[in-house]
Amino acid sequence: MRVRVLAYQLKDAGPAAAAGDYRLVTTLLDPRRYPARQLAAFYRERWEIESVFAELKTHQRGAKVVLSSKTPDGVLQQIWAHLPVHHALRELMVRTAATRELDPDRISFTETVRSARRSVTATPGSFSP
């Protein structure tokens, strides 16, 4: 199989990746159609969705917490309940970043969840997704 190897560096990698040297191996061989910079940028974006999955599965739901429904419809209902909460938390992150003039990727999801949990516990009824 023919592949193309792209070597690149990330200087300001953000929370999803470490700065340093990277290599991307791809079957997208045409450099005109698939410029190296674009592929490297897309690959970095690909990892952002992995971070979102981790946010939902690990941080928002809670470590070692499984969906408790016993039926497929119940599991779907629980998943659909988690999605608007995740959206509300992400919206909070965007607003927080805007007040600090930061990229929202620089705001910690884990810290946002902790803050929201403290807020809900301290003043019940004050957090509305």
PDB file of C-alpha atoms in Angstrom:
ATOM      1  CA  MET A   1       0.000   0.000   0.000  1.00  0.00           C
ATOM      2  CA  ARG A   2       1.341   3.421  -0.904  1.00  0.00           C
ATOM      3  CA  VAL A   3       1.182   6.035   1.807  1.00  0.00           C
ATOM      4  CA  ARG A   4       2.263   9.613   2.292  1.00  0.00           C
ATOM      5  CA  VAL A   5       4.055  10.631   5.473  1.00  0.00           C
ATOM      6  CA  LEU A   6       3.658  14.202   6.671  1.00  0.00           C
ATOM      7  CA  ALA A   7       6.029  15.536   9.310  1.00  0.00           C
ATOM      8  CA  TYR A   8       4.972  18.669  11.146  1.00  0.00           C
ATOM      9  CA  GLN A   9       5.283  20.485  14.448  1.00  0.00           C
ATOM     10  CA  LEU A  10       2.699  21.814  16.862  1.00  0.00           C
ATOM     11  CA  LYS A  11       3.891  24.796  18.824  1.00  0.00           C
ATOM     12  CA  ASP A  12       0.639  25.803  20.549  1.00  0.00           C
ATOM     13  CA  ALA A  13      -1.122  22.462  20.726  1.00  0.00           C
ATOM     14  CA  GLY A  14      -3.961  23.395  23.069  1.00  0.00           C
ATOM     15  CA  PRO A  15      -5.487  21.051  25.652  1.00  0.00           C
ATOM     16  CA  ALA A  16      -6.106  18.126  23.270  1.00  0.00           C
ATOM     17  CA  ALA A  17      -2.503  17.564  22.119  1.00  0.00           C
ATOM     18  CA  ALA A  18       1.033  18.065  23.287  1.00  0.00           C
ATOM     19  CA  ALA A  19       3.379  20.424  21.504  1.00  0.00           C
ATOM     20  CA  GLY A  20       6.136  18.761  19.539  1.00  0.00           C
ATOM     21  CA  ASP A  21       6.968  16.773  16.428  1.00  0.00           C
ATOM     22  CA  TYR A  22       4.249  14.721  14.727  1.00  0.00           C
ATOM     23  CA  ARG A  23       3.974  12.384  11.763  1.00  0.00           C
ATOM     24  CA  LEU A  24       0.740  11.711   9.939  1.00  0.00           C
ATOM     25  CA  VAL A  25       0.537   8.682   7.666  1.00  0.00           C
ATOM     26  CA  THR A  26      -2.204   8.911   5.057  1.00  0.00           C
ATOM     27  CA  THR A  27      -3.414   7.300   1.851  1.00  0.00           C
ATOM     28  CA  LEU A  28      -4.341  10.753   0.507  1.00  0.00           C
ATOM     29  CA  LEU A  29      -1.404  10.958  -1.884  1.00  0.00           C
ATOM     30  CA  ASP A  30      -2.098  14.037  -4.055  1.00  0.00           C
ATOM     31  CA  PRO A  31      -0.414  17.071  -2.386  1.00  0.00           C
ATOM     32  CA  ARG A  32      -2.328  19.528  -4.574  1.00  0.00           C
ATOM     33  CA  ARG A  33      -5.685  18.099  -3.701  1.00  0.00           C
ATOM     34  CA  TYR A  34      -4.736  17.405  -0.073  1.00  0.00           C
ATOM     35  CA  PRO A  35      -2.183  20.005   1.094  1.00  0.00           C
ATOM     36  CA  ALA A  36      -0.062  18.941   4.063  1.00  0.00           C
ATOM     37  CA  ARG A  37      -1.075  21.932   6.212  1.00  0.00           C
ATOM     38  CA  GLN A  38      -4.749  21.206   5.647  1.00  0.00           C
ATOM     39  CA  LEU A  39      -4.389  17.521   6.533  1.00  0.00           C
ATOM     40  CA  ALA A  40      -2.462  18.360   9.692  1.00  0.00           C
ATOM     41  CA  ALA A  41      -5.153  20.872  10.698  1.00  0.00           C
ATOM     42  CA  PHE A  42      -7.944  18.381   9.989  1.00  0.00           C
ATOM     43  CA  TYR A  43      -6.201  15.686  11.992  1.00  0.00           C
ATOM     44  CA  ARG A  44      -5.944  18.015  14.963  1.00  0.00           C
ATOM     45  CA  GLU A  45      -9.663  18.794  14.631  1.00  0.00           C
ATOM     46  CA  ARG A  46     -10.417  15.071  14.541  1.00  0.00           C
ATOM     47  CA  TRP A  47      -9.059  14.732  18.055  1.00  0.00           C
ATOM     48  CA  GLU A  48     -11.407  17.409  19.336  1.00  0.00           C
ATOM     49  CA  ILE A  49     -14.384  15.077  18.829  1.00  0.00           C
ATOM     50  CA  GLU A  50     -12.530  12.414  20.809  1.00  0.00           C
ATOM     51  CA  SER A  51     -12.237  14.941  23.624  1.00  0.00           C
ATOM     52  CA  VAL A  52     -15.984  15.572  23.471  1.00  0.00           C
ATOM     53  CA  PHE A  53     -16.688  11.852  23.728  1.00  0.00           C
ATOM     54  CA  ALA A  54     -14.442  11.693  26.800  1.00  0.00           C
ATOM     55  CA  GLU A  55     -16.229  14.703  28.296  1.00  0.00           C
ATOM     56  CA  LEU A  56     -19.579  12.971  27.961  1.00  0.00           C
ATOM     57  CA  LYS A  57     -18.483   9.488  28.985  1.00  0.00           C
ATOM     58  CA  THR A  58     -16.067  10.252  31.790  1.00  0.00           C
ATOM     59  CA  HIS A  59     -16.303  13.771  33.171  1.00  0.00           C
ATOM     60  CA  GLN A  60     -19.954  14.717  32.806  1.00  0.00           C
ATOM     61  CA  ARG A  61     -21.488  11.364  33.714  1.00  0.00           C
ATOM     62  CA  GLY A  62     -18.913  10.606  36.394  1.00  0.00           C
ATOM     63  CA  ALA A  63     -16.114   8.104  36.674  1.00  0.00           C
ATOM     64  CA  LYS A  64     -17.277   4.481  36.577  1.00  0.00           C
ATOM     65  CA  VAL A  65     -20.935   5.549  36.324  1.00  0.00           C
ATOM     66  CA  VAL A  66     -22.858   3.484  33.796  1.00  0.00           C
ATOM     67  CA  LEU A  67     -26.182   4.224  32.196  1.00  0.00           C
ATOM     68  CA  SER A  68     -28.708   2.624  34.522  1.00  0.00           C
ATOM     69  CA  SER A  69     -31.546   1.997  32.097  1.00  0.00           C
ATOM     70  CA  LYS A  70     -32.452  -1.611  31.451  1.00  0.00           C
ATOM     71  CA  THR A  71     -33.992  -1.120  27.987  1.00  0.00           C
ATOM     72  CA  PRO A  72     -32.659   0.295  24.708  1.00  0.00           C
ATOM     73  CA  ASP A  73     -35.278   3.078  24.819  1.00  0.00           C
ATOM     74  CA  GLY A  74     -34.227   3.966  28.362  1.00  0.00           C
ATOM     75  CA  VAL A  75     -30.567   4.133  27.349  1.00  0.00           C
ATOM     76  CA  LEU A  76     -31.469   6.429  24.456  1.00  0.00           C
ATOM     77  CA  GLN A  77     -33.472   8.624  26.826  1.00  0.00           C
ATOM     78  CA  GLN A  78     -30.487   8.921  29.166  1.00  0.00           C
ATOM     79  CA  ILE A  79     -28.142   9.751  26.310  1.00  0.00           C
ATOM     80  CA  TRP A  80     -30.531  12.391  25.013  1.00  0.00           C
ATOM     81  CA  ALA A  81     -30.689  13.843  28.533  1.00  0.00           C
ATOM     82  CA  HIS A  82     -26.897  14.142  28.680  1.00  0.00           C
ATOM     83  CA  LEU A  83     -26.620  15.995  25.366  1.00  0.00           C
ATOM     84  CA  PRO A  84     -28.462  19.238  26.344  1.00  0.00           C
ATOM     85  CA  VAL A  85     -26.521  19.313  29.619  1.00  0.00           C
ATOM     86  CA  HIS A  86     -23.283  18.976  27.643  1.00  0.00           C
ATOM     87  CA  HIS A  87     -24.434  21.771  25.340  1.00  0.00           C
ATOM     88  CA  ALA A  88     -25.231  24.009  28.323  1.00  0.00           C
ATOM     89  CA  LEU A  89     -21.792  23.331  29.830  1.00  0.00           C
ATOM     90  CA  ARG A  90     -20.100  24.102  26.508  1.00  0.00           C
ATOM     91  CA  GLU A  91     -22.118  27.311  26.226  1.00  0.00           C
ATOM     92  CA  LEU A  92     -20.927  28.275  29.703  1.00  0.00           C
ATOM     93  CA  MET A  93     -17.351  27.648  28.550  1.00  0.00           C
ATOM     94  CA  VAL A  94     -17.842  29.858  25.480  1.00  0.00           C
ATOM     95  CA  ARG A  95     -19.251  32.680  27.604  1.00  0.00           C
ATOM     96  CA  THR A  96     -16.452  32.334  30.160  1.00  0.00           C
ATOM     97  CA  ALA A  97     -13.844  32.411  27.397  1.00  0.00           C
ATOM     98  CA  ALA A  98     -15.417  35.506  25.856  1.00  0.00           C
ATOM     99  CA  THR A  99     -15.249  37.424  29.140  1.00  0.00           C
ATOM    100  CA  ARG A 100     -11.560  36.515  29.425  1.00  0.00           C
ATOM    101  CA  GLU A 101     -10.838  37.030  25.710  1.00  0.00           C
ATOM    102  CA  LEU A 102      -9.663  33.412  25.349  1.00  0.00           C
ATOM    103  CA  ASP A 103     -10.227  30.649  22.848  1.00  0.00           C
ATOM    104  CA  PRO A 104     -12.962  28.381  24.317  1.00  0.00           C
ATOM    105  CA  ASP A 105     -10.590  25.426  23.857  1.00  0.00           C
ATOM    106  CA  ARG A 106      -8.505  26.966  26.646  1.00  0.00           C
ATOM    107  CA  ILE A 107     -11.296  26.541  29.205  1.00  0.00           C
ATOM    108  CA  SER A 108     -11.246  23.244  31.097  1.00  0.00           C
ATOM    109  CA  PHE A 109     -14.355  21.113  30.676  1.00  0.00           C
ATOM    110  CA  THR A 110     -13.602  19.285  33.918  1.00  0.00           C
ATOM    111  CA  GLU A 111     -13.381  22.533  35.865  1.00  0.00           C
ATOM    112  CA  THR A 112     -16.596  23.753  34.230  1.00  0.00           C
ATOM    113  CA  VAL A 113     -18.417  20.572  35.325  1.00  0.00           C
ATOM    114  CA  ARG A 114     -17.079  20.954  38.873  1.00  0.00           C
ATOM    115  CA  SER A 115     -18.128  24.589  38.972  1.00  0.00           C
ATOM    116  CA  ALA A 116     -21.621  23.803  37.684  1.00  0.00           C
ATOM    117  CA  ARG A 117     -22.012  20.987  40.233  1.00  0.00           C
ATOM    118  CA  ARG A 118     -20.943  23.313  43.061  1.00  0.00           C
ATOM    119  CA  SER A 119     -23.352  25.973  41.819  1.00  0.00           C
ATOM    120  CA  VAL A 120     -26.286  23.555  41.609  1.00  0.00           C
ATOM    121  CA  THR A 121     -25.520  22.116  45.033  1.00  0.00           C
ATOM    122  CA  ALA A 122     -25.023  25.498  46.709  1.00  0.00           C
ATOM    123  CA  THR A 123     -28.095  27.164  45.196  1.00  0.00           C
ATOM    124  CA  PRO A 124     -30.575  24.540  43.934  1.00  0.00           C
ATOM    125  CA  GLY A 125     -32.700  25.720  41.025  1.00  0.00           C
ATOM    126  CA  SER A 126     -30.199  28.341  39.868  1.00  0.00           C
ATOM    127  CA  PHE A 127     -28.750  26.337  36.953  1.00  0.00           C
ATOM    128  CA  SER A 128     -31.084  25.866  34.014  1.00  0.00           C
ATOM    129  CA  PRO A 129     -29.893  23.960  30.960  1.00  0.00           C
TER     130      PRO A 129
END
